[in-house]
Amino acid sequence: MQNRVISRPPVPPTEVAVNAGPEVARFRQEFREWLKQHAPADLRGVAWPVSEHSPHRQRLLEWGNVLAEAGYMCVAWPTEYGGRGLSPTEIAVMNEEFDSANVPRVTRGRAETTVGPAIIAHGSPEQKAYFLPRIISGEHVYSQGFSEPNSGSDLASLRTSGFVEGDELVINGQKVWTSGYYEATMMFVLVRTDPDSSRHSGISYVLVPVKDNGPGTGVEFRPIRQLTGKSGFAETFFEDARVPLFNVIGQLNDGWRVTVTTLGHERGNRATTAHVGYARDFWALVEQLRSRGDLSNPVVREKLAWAWTQIETMRFSGLQLLATLAAGQDASSRAENGSSTKIRWSEYARRFGEIALDLIGPDGLTSGNSNPGRLGHWQESFLSSRSGTIWGGTAEVQRNIIAERVLGMPKENRGQGR
Ligand SMILES: Cc1cc2nc3c(=O)[nH]c(=O)nc-3n(C[C@H](O)[C@H](O)[C@H](O)COP(=O)(O)OP(=O)(O)OC[C@H]3O[C@@H](n4cnc5c(N)ncnc54)[C@H](O)[C@@H]3O)c2cc1C
């Protein structure tokens, strides 16, 4: 009786797509076999995405290349663009198999889930032929240049400017909160290219090469130190940065359409997988508390029960969303959509961060590793979870979206935010 609620083996809940029909079952078997043969033993249990300090960085990149060569990268993209044309259900199956094998699914990050789909939807044949293979190969790693110092939720108020000179666009201005700048070779940037325009017209969506940046190169990153002590993001300054007009996706001044495609993917893509990582963290916490003999404490058990209930809720809402997508339906006006999922996982992560530190107690104040100045796991997840309700569209803005699109309430009197 004592450990009934939390004695479940430390395996995240998987097989969300278990009864999806014979074709999906065949795909699962094929991929499971492939993974058995190729999964690198030294990466078992290693986390992806990689942080700037990860000791596994190089090995993860190599593992990503193995996946790309075998055709397991950008799997949602149509086959004609180098993808595999997998359905949301098949992708869920793939995630489950990575999870069962306990190896990370290395992806091309936002290039795969946001820029790539935007290029596929709005790029010219020549742009698709040039940019998409470079995303798959990992040559082009993208950071996102949307937010500006006075323009975050209200993205359409952006002021970074661009003017055409010959066959180039010349960019001046500043972006902020550029995540992953340290590994980026490219940046997708929103630029106001019609100075007489306002709001959503007159904006262009530009792919800016940023590899050898620094003072005097036209693009300069100035790292911002975060709560965790790391510098995962930067301010980005453009000073007469020159980009070929070829790199403008969609038409000049018509970038808002491309942006809407990008934002839709940004919000939706964690829906069916978010619970897996949280389940891992949950069981890691349970194990730590078990080793200290804390599991019989009713206060501990109550908090863990709350957390597990939330994880199960996330799993079920992910399933619901998956079912909608698998039926080929648009989920944006449904109760389970990208916005509701984002609110749920980001608010859960904040609360779980607090609970974990609370339950660990004074041990949570020491780093638990020998590297001076580095945080322990629970400290880091507590601090980094603070930002989840902000990035990718704040919780308040997501609630507005639900109010308007799901509940049909009157629109707020404002421009279209993020
Ligand atoms: C960790 C992290 C990583 C990020 N990475 C990137 C990145 O790589 N690239 C990038 O371009 N940006 C990035 N961002 C920026 C992020 O997208 C913005 O912070 C976010 O869109 C909010 O904008 P803001 O910070 O300007 O806040 P504001 O828009 O100024 O909002 C301030 C407050 O007002 C509320 N608010 C604003 N408008 C409304 C409204 N209409 N109704 C109700 N409430 C409202 C907000 O919810 C918030 O609480 C990142 C942010 C964080 C924290």
CSV table of C-alpha atoms and ligand atoms in Angstrom, one decimal:
chain,number,residue,atom,x,y,z
A,1,MET,CA,0.0,0.0,0.0
A,2,GLN,CA,2.7,2.4,1.0
A,3,ASN,CA,4.2,3.0,-2.4
A,4,ARG,CA,1.2,2.1,-4.5
A,5,VAL,CA,0.9,5.4,-6.3
A,6,ILE,CA,4.6,5.9,-7.1
A,7,SER,CA,6.0,2.4,-7.3
A,8,ARG,CA,5.5,2.3,-11.1
A,9,PRO,CA,8.8,1.5,-12.8
A,10,PRO,CA,10.8,4.5,-14.0
A,11,VAL,CA,9.6,4.2,-17.6
A,12,PRO,CA,7.9,7.1,-19.2
A,13,PRO,CA,4.4,6.4,-20.5
A,14,THR,CA,4.8,5.4,-24.1
A,15,GLU,CA,3.0,3.7,-26.9
A,16,VAL,CA,0.5,6.6,-27.3
A,17,ALA,CA,-0.1,5.5,-30.9
A,18,VAL,CA,-0.2,1.8,-30.2
A,19,ASN,CA,-3.5,1.0,-32.0
A,20,ALA,CA,-2.9,3.0,-35.1
A,21,GLY,CA,-3.4,0.3,-37.7
A,22,PRO,CA,-1.2,-2.2,-39.5
A,23,GLU,CA,0.8,0.3,-41.6
A,24,VAL,CA,1.8,2.3,-38.5
A,25,ALA,CA,2.6,-1.0,-36.8
A,26,ARG,CA,4.9,-2.0,-39.7
A,27,PHE,CA,6.6,1.3,-39.6
A,28,ARG,CA,7.2,0.9,-35.8
A,29,GLN,CA,8.7,-2.5,-36.4
A,30,GLU,CA,11.0,-1.3,-39.2
A,31,PHE,CA,12.2,1.7,-37.2
A,32,ARG,CA,12.7,-0.3,-34.0
A,33,GLU,CA,14.9,-2.7,-35.9
A,34,TRP,CA,16.9,0.1,-37.4
A,35,LEU,CA,17.3,1.7,-34.0
A,36,LYS,CA,18.4,-1.6,-32.5
A,37,GLN,CA,21.3,-1.8,-35.0
A,38,HIS,CA,22.3,1.9,-35.0
A,39,ALA,CA,21.5,3.5,-31.6
A,40,PRO,CA,24.8,4.6,-30.1
A,41,ALA,CA,25.3,3.0,-26.7
A,42,ASP,CA,27.3,5.9,-25.3
A,43,LEU,CA,24.3,8.3,-25.8
A,44,ARG,CA,21.8,6.3,-23.8
A,45,GLY,CA,20.0,8.6,-21.4
A,46,VAL,CA,21.7,11.7,-22.9
A,47,ALA,CA,19.4,14.7,-23.4
A,48,TRP,CA,18.6,16.6,-26.6
A,49,PRO,CA,18.5,19.5,-27.4
A,50,VAL,CA,22.1,20.1,-26.5
A,51,SER,CA,23.1,23.1,-24.4
A,52,GLU,CA,26.2,25.2,-25.2
A,53,HIS,CA,28.1,23.4,-22.5
A,54,SER,CA,27.1,19.8,-23.1
A,55,PRO,CA,30.1,17.4,-23.1
A,56,HIS,CA,28.1,15.2,-25.5
A,57,ARG,CA,27.7,17.9,-28.1
A,58,GLN,CA,30.0,16.4,-30.7
A,59,ARG,CA,28.6,12.9,-30.4
A,60,LEU,CA,25.1,14.2,-30.6
A,61,LEU,CA,25.9,16.0,-33.8
A,62,GLU,CA,27.4,12.9,-35.2
A,63,TRP,CA,24.3,10.9,-34.2
A,64,GLY,CA,22.2,13.5,-36.0
A,65,ASN,CA,24.2,13.0,-39.1
A,66,VAL,CA,23.6,9.2,-39.0
A,67,LEU,CA,19.9,9.9,-38.7
A,68,ALA,CA,20.0,12.3,-41.6
A,69,GLU,CA,21.9,9.9,-43.8
A,70,ALA,CA,19.3,7.2,-43.0
A,71,GLY,CA,16.5,9.5,-43.9
A,72,TYR,CA,15.2,9.9,-40.3
A,73,MET,CA,15.6,13.7,-40.2
A,74,CYS,CA,12.9,16.3,-41.0
A,75,VAL,CA,10.6,13.3,-41.3
A,76,ALA,CA,7.4,15.3,-41.5
A,77,TRP,CA,8.5,17.0,-44.7
A,78,PRO,CA,7.3,15.6,-48.0
A,79,THR,CA,9.7,13.1,-49.6
A,80,GLU,CA,10.2,15.4,-52.6
A,81,TYR,CA,12.0,17.8,-50.3
A,82,GLY,CA,14.2,15.2,-48.6
A,83,GLY,CA,11.8,14.3,-45.8
A,84,ARG,CA,9.9,11.1,-45.2
A,85,GLY,CA,6.3,12.3,-45.4
A,86,LEU,CA,5.4,10.8,-42.0
A,87,SER,CA,2.1,11.4,-40.5
A,88,PRO,CA,1.7,12.9,-36.9
A,89,THR,CA,0.9,9.4,-35.7
A,90,GLU,CA,4.1,7.9,-37.3
A,91,ILE,CA,6.1,10.7,-35.8
A,92,ALA,CA,4.6,9.9,-32.4
A,93,VAL,CA,5.6,6.3,-32.9
A,94,MET,CA,9.1,7.3,-33.8
A,95,ASN,CA,9.3,9.4,-30.6
A,96,GLU,CA,8.1,6.5,-28.6
A,97,GLU,CA,10.8,4.2,-30.1
A,98,PHE,CA,13.6,6.6,-29.4
A,99,ASP,CA,12.2,6.8,-25.9
A,100,SER,CA,12.1,3.1,-25.4
A,101,ALA,CA,15.6,2.7,-26.7
A,102,ASN,CA,16.6,5.6,-24.4
A,103,VAL,CA,18.5,7.5,-27.0
A,104,PRO,CA,17.9,11.1,-28.0
A,105,ARG,CA,16.0,12.0,-31.1
A,106,VAL,CA,18.3,14.6,-32.6
A,107,THR,CA,16.4,16.9,-34.8
A,108,ARG,CA,17.2,20.0,-36.8
A,109,GLY,CA,15.3,22.0,-34.2
A,110,ARG,CA,13.5,25.1,-35.3
A,111,ALA,CA,14.9,24.8,-38.8
A,112,GLU,CA,13.0,21.5,-39.1
A,113,THR,CA,9.8,22.6,-37.4
A,114,THR,CA,9.4,26.3,-38.3
A,115,VAL,CA,11.7,27.6,-41.1
A,116,GLY,CA,11.6,24.5,-43.2
A,117,PRO,CA,7.7,24.3,-43.3
A,118,ALA,CA,7.7,28.1,-44.1
A,119,ILE,CA,10.1,27.6,-47.0
A,120,ILE,CA,8.1,24.6,-48.3
A,121,ALA,CA,4.8,26.6,-48.1
A,122,HIS,CA,6.1,29.9,-49.5
A,123,GLY,CA,9.5,29.5,-51.1
A,124,SER,CA,10.3,29.4,-54.9
A,125,PRO,CA,11.4,26.1,-56.4
A,126,GLU,CA,15.0,27.5,-56.5
A,127,GLN,CA,14.8,28.5,-52.8
A,128,LYS,CA,13.5,25.1,-51.8
A,129,ALA,CA,16.3,23.3,-53.8
A,130,TYR,CA,18.9,25.5,-52.1
A,131,PHE,CA,17.8,25.9,-48.5
A,132,LEU,CA,16.0,22.6,-47.6
A,133,PRO,CA,18.9,20.1,-48.2
A,134,ARG,CA,21.1,22.3,-46.1
A,135,ILE,CA,18.7,22.1,-43.2
A,136,ILE,CA,18.6,18.3,-43.4
A,137,SER,CA,22.4,18.0,-43.6
A,138,GLY,CA,22.8,20.3,-40.6
A,139,GLU,CA,24.9,22.9,-42.6
A,140,HIS,CA,22.3,25.6,-41.9
A,141,VAL,CA,21.4,25.9,-38.2
A,142,TYR,CA,18.9,28.6,-37.6
A,143,SER,CA,18.2,31.0,-34.8
A,144,GLN,CA,15.1,33.2,-34.7
A,145,GLY,CA,15.2,36.9,-35.2
A,146,PHE,CA,11.6,38.0,-34.4
A,147,SER,CA,11.6,39.8,-31.1
A,148,GLU,CA,12.9,43.3,-30.6
A,149,PRO,CA,13.5,45.4,-27.5
A,150,ASN,CA,10.0,47.0,-27.8
A,151,SER,CA,8.3,44.4,-29.9
A,152,GLY,CA,7.7,41.0,-28.5
A,153,SER,CA,4.0,39.9,-28.2
A,154,ASP,CA,3.1,42.7,-30.6
A,155,LEU,CA,5.5,41.4,-33.2
A,156,ALA,CA,4.0,43.6,-36.0
A,157,SER,CA,5.4,46.7,-34.4
A,158,LEU,CA,8.9,45.7,-35.3
A,159,ARG,CA,11.4,48.4,-36.5
A,160,THR,CA,14.4,46.6,-37.9
A,161,SER,CA,14.6,48.0,-41.4
A,162,GLY,CA,15.7,46.7,-44.8
A,163,PHE,CA,16.2,48.5,-48.1
A,164,VAL,CA,17.0,47.1,-51.5
A,165,GLU,CA,20.3,47.9,-53.2
A,166,GLY,CA,21.0,46.1,-56.4
A,167,ASP,CA,20.2,42.4,-55.8
A,168,GLU,CA,20.8,42.7,-52.1
A,169,LEU,CA,18.8,43.7,-49.0
A,170,VAL,CA,20.6,45.9,-46.5
A,171,ILE,CA,19.5,45.4,-42.9
A,172,ASN,CA,19.8,47.7,-39.9
A,173,GLY,CA,18.4,47.3,-36.4
A,174,GLN,CA,18.3,45.2,-33.3
A,175,LYS,CA,16.8,41.9,-32.3
A,176,VAL,CA,16.7,40.4,-28.8
A,177,TRP,CA,16.5,37.0,-27.0
A,178,THR,CA,18.1,35.2,-29.9
A,179,SER,CA,18.2,31.6,-28.5
A,180,GLY,CA,20.9,29.3,-29.7
A,181,TYR,CA,22.9,32.1,-31.3
A,182,TYR,CA,26.1,30.2,-30.4
A,183,GLU,CA,25.5,27.4,-32.9
A,184,ALA,CA,23.6,29.3,-35.6
A,185,THR,CA,24.9,29.7,-39.1
A,186,MET,CA,21.7,31.3,-40.3
A,187,MET,CA,18.9,33.4,-38.8
A,188,PHE,CA,15.3,33.9,-40.0
A,189,VAL,CA,14.6,37.6,-39.5
A,190,LEU,CA,11.6,39.8,-39.8
A,191,VAL,CA,12.5,43.2,-41.4
A,192,ARG,CA,10.3,46.2,-42.3
A,193,THR,CA,11.1,46.7,-46.0
A,194,ASP,CA,8.5,49.3,-46.7
A,195,PRO,CA,9.2,52.4,-44.5
A,196,ASP,CA,5.7,53.8,-45.2
A,197,SER,CA,3.9,50.7,-44.1
A,198,SER,CA,2.6,49.8,-40.7
A,199,ARG,CA,1.6,46.7,-38.8
A,200,HIS,CA,1.4,43.5,-40.9
A,201,SER,CA,2.1,45.0,-44.3
A,202,GLY,CA,5.5,46.0,-45.5
A,203,ILE,CA,7.4,43.2,-43.6
A,204,SER,CA,9.8,40.7,-45.2
A,205,TYR,CA,10.9,37.3,-44.0
A,206,VAL,CA,14.6,37.0,-44.7
A,207,LEU,CA,17.2,34.2,-44.2
A,208,VAL,CA,20.3,35.9,-43.0
A,209,PRO,CA,23.7,34.1,-42.9
A,210,VAL,CA,25.3,34.8,-39.5
A,211,LYS,CA,28.2,32.4,-39.3
A,212,ASP,CA,31.3,34.5,-38.9
A,213,ASN,CA,29.6,37.3,-36.9
A,214,GLY,CA,31.3,39.9,-34.7
A,215,PRO,CA,32.1,43.6,-34.8
A,216,GLY,CA,32.4,44.9,-38.3
A,217,THR,CA,30.7,42.0,-40.1
A,218,GLY,CA,27.2,43.5,-40.2
A,219,VAL,CA,25.8,41.0,-37.7
A,220,GLU,CA,26.9,41.0,-34.1
A,221,PHE,CA,25.7,38.8,-31.2
A,222,ARG,CA,26.1,40.1,-27.7
A,223,PRO,CA,25.3,37.3,-25.3
A,224,ILE,CA,22.8,37.8,-22.4
A,225,ARG,CA,23.5,36.0,-19.2
A,226,GLN,CA,20.4,34.1,-17.9
A,227,LEU,CA,19.2,33.2,-14.5
A,228,THR,CA,20.9,29.9,-14.8
A,229,GLY,CA,24.3,31.6,-15.3
A,230,LYS,CA,24.5,30.4,-18.9
A,231,SER,CA,24.2,32.6,-22.0
A,232,GLY,CA,21.8,30.6,-24.1
A,233,PHE,CA,20.7,33.7,-25.9
A,234,ALA,CA,21.9,37.1,-27.2
A,235,GLU,CA,21.0,40.5,-28.4
A,236,THR,CA,21.6,40.7,-32.2
A,237,PHE,CA,22.7,43.9,-33.9
A,238,PHE,CA,22.5,44.5,-37.7
A,239,GLU,CA,24.6,47.2,-39.2
A,240,ASP,CA,24.4,47.4,-42.9
A,241,ALA,CA,24.2,43.6,-43.0
A,242,ARG,CA,23.9,42.5,-46.7
A,243,VAL,CA,21.8,39.6,-47.7
A,244,PRO,CA,21.0,38.4,-51.3
A,245,LEU,CA,17.4,39.1,-52.3
A,246,PHE,CA,17.3,35.4,-53.1
A,247,ASN,CA,17.0,34.9,-49.3
A,248,VAL,CA,13.7,36.7,-49.0
A,249,ILE,CA,11.0,34.0,-48.6
A,250,GLY,CA,7.6,34.8,-50.1
A,251,GLN,CA,7.5,38.2,-51.8
A,252,LEU,CA,9.3,41.3,-50.6
A,253,ASN,CA,6.9,43.2,-48.1
A,254,ASP,CA,4.7,40.1,-47.9
A,255,GLY,CA,6.5,38.3,-45.1
A,256,TRP,CA,3.6,38.3,-42.6
A,257,ARG,CA,2.0,35.3,-44.4
A,258,VAL,CA,5.3,33.4,-44.0
A,259,THR,CA,5.4,34.4,-40.3
A,260,VAL,CA,2.0,33.1,-39.6
A,261,THR,CA,3.1,29.7,-41.0
A,262,THR,CA,6.2,29.8,-38.8
A,263,LEU,CA,4.3,30.8,-35.6
A,264,GLY,CA,1.7,28.1,-36.1
A,265,HIS,CA,4.5,25.5,-36.1
A,266,GLU,CA,6.3,27.1,-33.2
A,267,ARG,CA,3.2,26.8,-31.0
A,268,GLY,CA,2.0,23.4,-32.0
A,269,ASN,CA,5.1,21.2,-32.2
A,270,ARG,CA,5.5,20.2,-28.5
A,271,ALA,CA,1.9,19.0,-28.2
A,272,THR,CA,2.3,15.3,-28.4
A,273,THR,CA,5.8,14.9,-26.9
A,274,ALA,CA,6.0,17.4,-23.9
A,275,HIS,CA,4.9,14.8,-21.4
A,276,VAL,CA,7.7,12.4,-22.1
A,277,GLY,CA,10.5,14.6,-20.8
A,278,TYR,CA,8.4,15.6,-17.8
A,279,ALA,CA,7.8,11.9,-17.0
A,280,ARG,CA,11.5,11.3,-17.0
A,281,ASP,CA,12.1,14.1,-14.6
A,282,PHE,CA,9.3,13.0,-12.4
A,283,TRP,CA,10.7,9.4,-12.1
A,284,ALA,CA,14.2,10.8,-11.5
A,285,LEU,CA,12.8,12.8,-8.6
A,286,VAL,CA,10.9,9.8,-7.3
A,287,GLU,CA,14.1,7.7,-7.3
A,288,GLN,CA,16.0,10.4,-5.5
A,289,LEU,CA,13.3,10.7,-2.8
A,290,ARG,CA,13.1,7.0,-2.6
A,291,SER,CA,16.8,6.7,-1.9
A,292,ARG,CA,16.4,9.1,1.0
A,293,GLY,CA,13.4,7.2,2.4
A,294,ASP,CA,11.1,10.1,1.8
A,295,LEU,CA,8.3,8.3,-0.1
A,296,SER,CA,6.2,7.4,2.9
A,297,ASN,CA,5.8,11.1,3.8
A,298,PRO,CA,2.1,12.0,2.9
A,299,VAL,CA,3.1,15.6,1.9
A,300,VAL,CA,5.7,14.2,-0.5
A,301,ARG,CA,3.2,11.7,-1.9
A,302,GLU,CA,0.5,14.4,-2.3
A,303,LYS,CA,2.8,16.6,-4.3
A,304,LEU,CA,4.0,13.7,-6.5
A,305,ALA,CA,0.4,12.6,-7.0
A,306,TRP,CA,-0.4,16.1,-8.3
A,307,ALA,CA,2.6,16.1,-10.7
A,308,TRP,CA,1.8,12.6,-12.1
A,309,THR,CA,-1.9,13.6,-12.6
A,310,GLN,CA,-0.7,16.6,-14.6
A,311,ILE,CA,1.7,14.5,-16.7
A,312,GLU,CA,-1.1,12.0,-17.5
A,313,THR,CA,-3.4,14.9,-18.4
A,314,MET,CA,-0.7,16.2,-20.8
A,315,ARG,CA,-0.4,12.7,-22.3
A,316,PHE,CA,-4.1,12.5,-22.9
A,317,SER,CA,-4.5,16.0,-24.3
A,318,GLY,CA,-1.5,15.2,-26.6
A,319,LEU,CA,-3.4,12.0,-27.7
A,320,GLN,CA,-6.5,14.1,-28.4
A,321,LEU,CA,-4.6,16.5,-30.5
A,322,LEU,CA,-2.8,13.7,-32.3
A,323,ALA,CA,-6.2,12.2,-33.1
A,324,THR,CA,-7.4,15.5,-34.6
A,325,LEU,CA,-4.2,15.9,-36.6
A,326,ALA,CA,-4.3,12.2,-37.7
A,327,ALA,CA,-7.9,12.8,-39.0
A,328,GLY,CA,-6.4,15.5,-41.2
A,329,GLN,CA,-8.3,18.2,-39.3
A,330,ASP,CA,-7.1,21.7,-38.3
A,331,ALA,CA,-6.8,21.8,-34.5
A,332,SER,CA,-6.5,25.6,-34.1
A,333,SER,CA,-10.2,26.1,-33.1
A,334,ARG,CA,-10.4,23.0,-31.0
A,335,ALA,CA,-10.2,23.0,-27.2
A,336,GLU,CA,-7.0,20.9,-27.5
A,337,ASN,CA,-4.8,23.0,-29.7
A,338,GLY,CA,-1.2,24.4,-29.7
A,339,SER,CA,-2.2,27.2,-27.3
A,340,SER,CA,-3.9,25.1,-24.6
A,341,THR,CA,-1.0,22.6,-24.8
A,342,LYS,CA,1.6,25.4,-24.4
A,343,ILE,CA,-0.2,26.8,-21.4
A,344,ARG,CA,-0.5,23.4,-19.8
A,345,TRP,CA,3.2,22.3,-20.1
A,346,SER,CA,4.7,25.7,-19.4
A,347,GLU,CA,2.7,26.2,-16.2
A,348,TYR,CA,3.3,22.6,-15.1
A,349,ALA,CA,7.0,23.0,-15.6
A,350,ARG,CA,7.2,26.1,-13.4
A,351,ARG,CA,5.2,24.4,-10.6
A,352,PHE,CA,7.1,21.1,-10.9
A,353,GLY,CA,10.4,23.1,-10.6
A,354,GLU,CA,9.1,24.6,-7.4
A,355,ILE,CA,7.9,21.2,-6.0
A,356,ALA,CA,11.2,19.4,-6.9
A,357,LEU,CA,13.3,22.0,-5.1
A,358,ASP,CA,10.9,22.1,-2.2
A,359,LEU,CA,11.0,18.3,-1.7
A,360,ILE,CA,14.7,18.0,-2.2
A,361,GLY,CA,15.1,20.6,0.5
A,362,PRO,CA,18.6,21.9,1.5
A,363,ASP,CA,20.3,19.4,-0.8
A,364,GLY,CA,18.8,21.4,-3.7
A,365,LEU,CA,20.9,24.4,-2.7
A,366,THR,CA,24.1,22.7,-3.6
A,367,SER,CA,25.0,21.9,-7.1
A,368,GLY,CA,25.7,18.2,-6.6
A,369,ASN,CA,28.5,18.2,-9.1
A,370,SER,CA,32.1,19.0,-8.9
A,371,ASN,CA,32.1,21.7,-11.5
A,372,PRO,CA,32.3,25.0,-9.6
A,373,GLY,CA,29.7,27.5,-10.7
A,374,ARG,CA,27.5,24.9,-12.4
A,375,LEU,CA,24.0,24.3,-11.1
A,376,GLY,CA,22.5,21.0,-10.0
A,377,HIS,CA,19.8,19.5,-12.1
A,378,TRP,CA,16.8,20.6,-10.0
A,379,GLN,CA,18.2,24.1,-9.6
A,380,GLU,CA,18.6,24.4,-13.3
A,381,SER,CA,15.2,23.0,-14.2
A,382,PHE,CA,13.6,25.3,-11.6
A,383,LEU,CA,15.3,28.4,-13.0
A,384,SER,CA,14.9,27.6,-16.7
A,385,SER,CA,11.2,26.7,-16.3
A,386,ARG,CA,10.5,30.3,-15.3
A,387,SER,CA,10.8,31.4,-19.0
A,388,GLY,CA,8.5,28.7,-20.5
A,389,THR,CA,5.4,30.9,-20.1
A,390,ILE,CA,7.1,33.7,-22.0
A,391,TRP,CA,8.9,32.3,-25.0
A,392,GLY,CA,7.0,31.2,-28.1
A,393,GLY,CA,4.1,33.4,-27.1
A,394,THR,CA,3.3,34.3,-23.5
A,395,ALA,CA,0.6,32.5,-21.5
A,396,GLU,CA,-1.5,35.6,-21.6
A,397,VAL,CA,-1.4,35.8,-25.3
A,398,GLN,CA,-2.2,32.1,-25.6
A,399,ARG,CA,-5.3,32.7,-23.4
A,400,ASN,CA,-6.4,35.5,-25.8
A,401,ILE,CA,-6.1,33.1,-28.7
A,402,ILE,CA,-8.2,30.5,-26.9
A,403,ALA,CA,-10.8,33.2,-25.9
A,404,GLU,CA,-11.1,34.4,-29.5
A,405,ARG,CA,-10.6,31.2,-31.6
A,406,VAL,CA,-12.0,28.5,-29.4
A,407,LEU,CA,-14.6,30.3,-27.2
A,408,GLY,CA,-15.6,32.8,-29.9
A,409,MET,CA,-15.3,35.8,-27.6
A,410,PRO,CA,-14.9,39.3,-29.2
A,411,LYS,CA,-11.5,40.2,-30.5
A,412,GLU,CA,-9.2,42.4,-28.3
A,413,ASN,CA,-8.7,45.9,-29.8
A,414,ARG,CA,-5.1,45.4,-30.9
A,415,GLY,CA,-2.9,44.4,-33.9
A,416,GLN,CA,-2.4,40.7,-34.3
A,417,GLY,CA,0.3,39.7,-31.7
A,418,ARG,CA,2.2,36.5,-31.4
B,1,LIG,C1,14.0,31.9,-22.9
B,1,LIG,C2,13.5,32.8,-24.0
B,1,LIG,C3,13.9,32.5,-25.3
B,1,LIG,C4,13.5,33.3,-26.3
B,1,LIG,N1,14.0,33.1,-27.6
B,1,LIG,C5,13.6,33.9,-28.6
B,1,LIG,C6,14.2,33.7,-29.9
B,1,LIG,O1,15.0,32.8,-30.2
B,1,LIG,N2,13.9,34.6,-30.9
B,1,LIG,C7,13.0,35.6,-30.7
B,1,LIG,O2,12.7,36.3,-31.7
B,1,LIG,N3,12.4,35.8,-29.5
B,1,LIG,C8,12.7,34.9,-28.5
B,1,LIG,N4,12.2,35.2,-27.2
B,1,LIG,C9,11.3,36.3,-27.0
B,1,LIG,C10,9.8,35.9,-26.8
B,1,LIG,O3,9.2,35.4,-27.9
B,1,LIG,C11,9.2,37.2,-26.2
B,1,LIG,O4,9.7,37.4,-24.9
B,1,LIG,C12,7.7,37.0,-26.1
B,1,LIG,O5,7.1,37.0,-27.3
B,1,LIG,C13,7.1,38.2,-25.2
B,1,LIG,O6,7.5,39.4,-25.7
B,1,LIG,P1,8.1,40.5,-24.7
B,1,LIG,O7,9.2,39.9,-23.9
B,1,LIG,O8,8.4,41.7,-25.6
B,1,LIG,O9,7.0,40.9,-23.7
B,1,LIG,P2,5.7,41.9,-23.9
B,1,LIG,O10,5.1,41.6,-25.3
B,1,LIG,O11,6.2,43.3,-23.7
B,1,LIG,O12,4.8,41.5,-22.8
B,1,LIG,C14,4.9,41.9,-21.5
B,1,LIG,C15,3.7,41.3,-20.7
B,1,LIG,O13,2.5,41.8,-21.2
B,1,LIG,C16,1.6,40.7,-21.6
B,1,LIG,N5,0.9,41.1,-22.8
B,1,LIG,C17,1.4,41.6,-24.0
B,1,LIG,N6,0.5,41.7,-24.9
B,1,LIG,C18,-0.7,41.3,-24.3
B,1,LIG,C19,-2.0,41.2,-24.8
B,1,LIG,N7,-2.4,41.5,-26.0
B,1,LIG,N8,-2.9,40.7,-23.9
B,1,LIG,C20,-2.6,40.3,-22.7
B,1,LIG,N9,-1.4,40.4,-22.2
B,1,LIG,C21,-0.4,40.9,-23.0
B,1,LIG,C22,2.5,39.6,-21.8
B,1,LIG,O14,1.9,38.3,-21.7
B,1,LIG,C23,3.6,39.8,-20.8
B,1,LIG,O15,3.2,39.3,-19.5
B,1,LIG,C24,12.6,34.4,-26.1
B,1,LIG,C25,12.1,34.7,-24.8
B,1,LIG,C26,12.6,33.9,-23.8
B,1,LIG,C27,12.1,34.2,-22.4
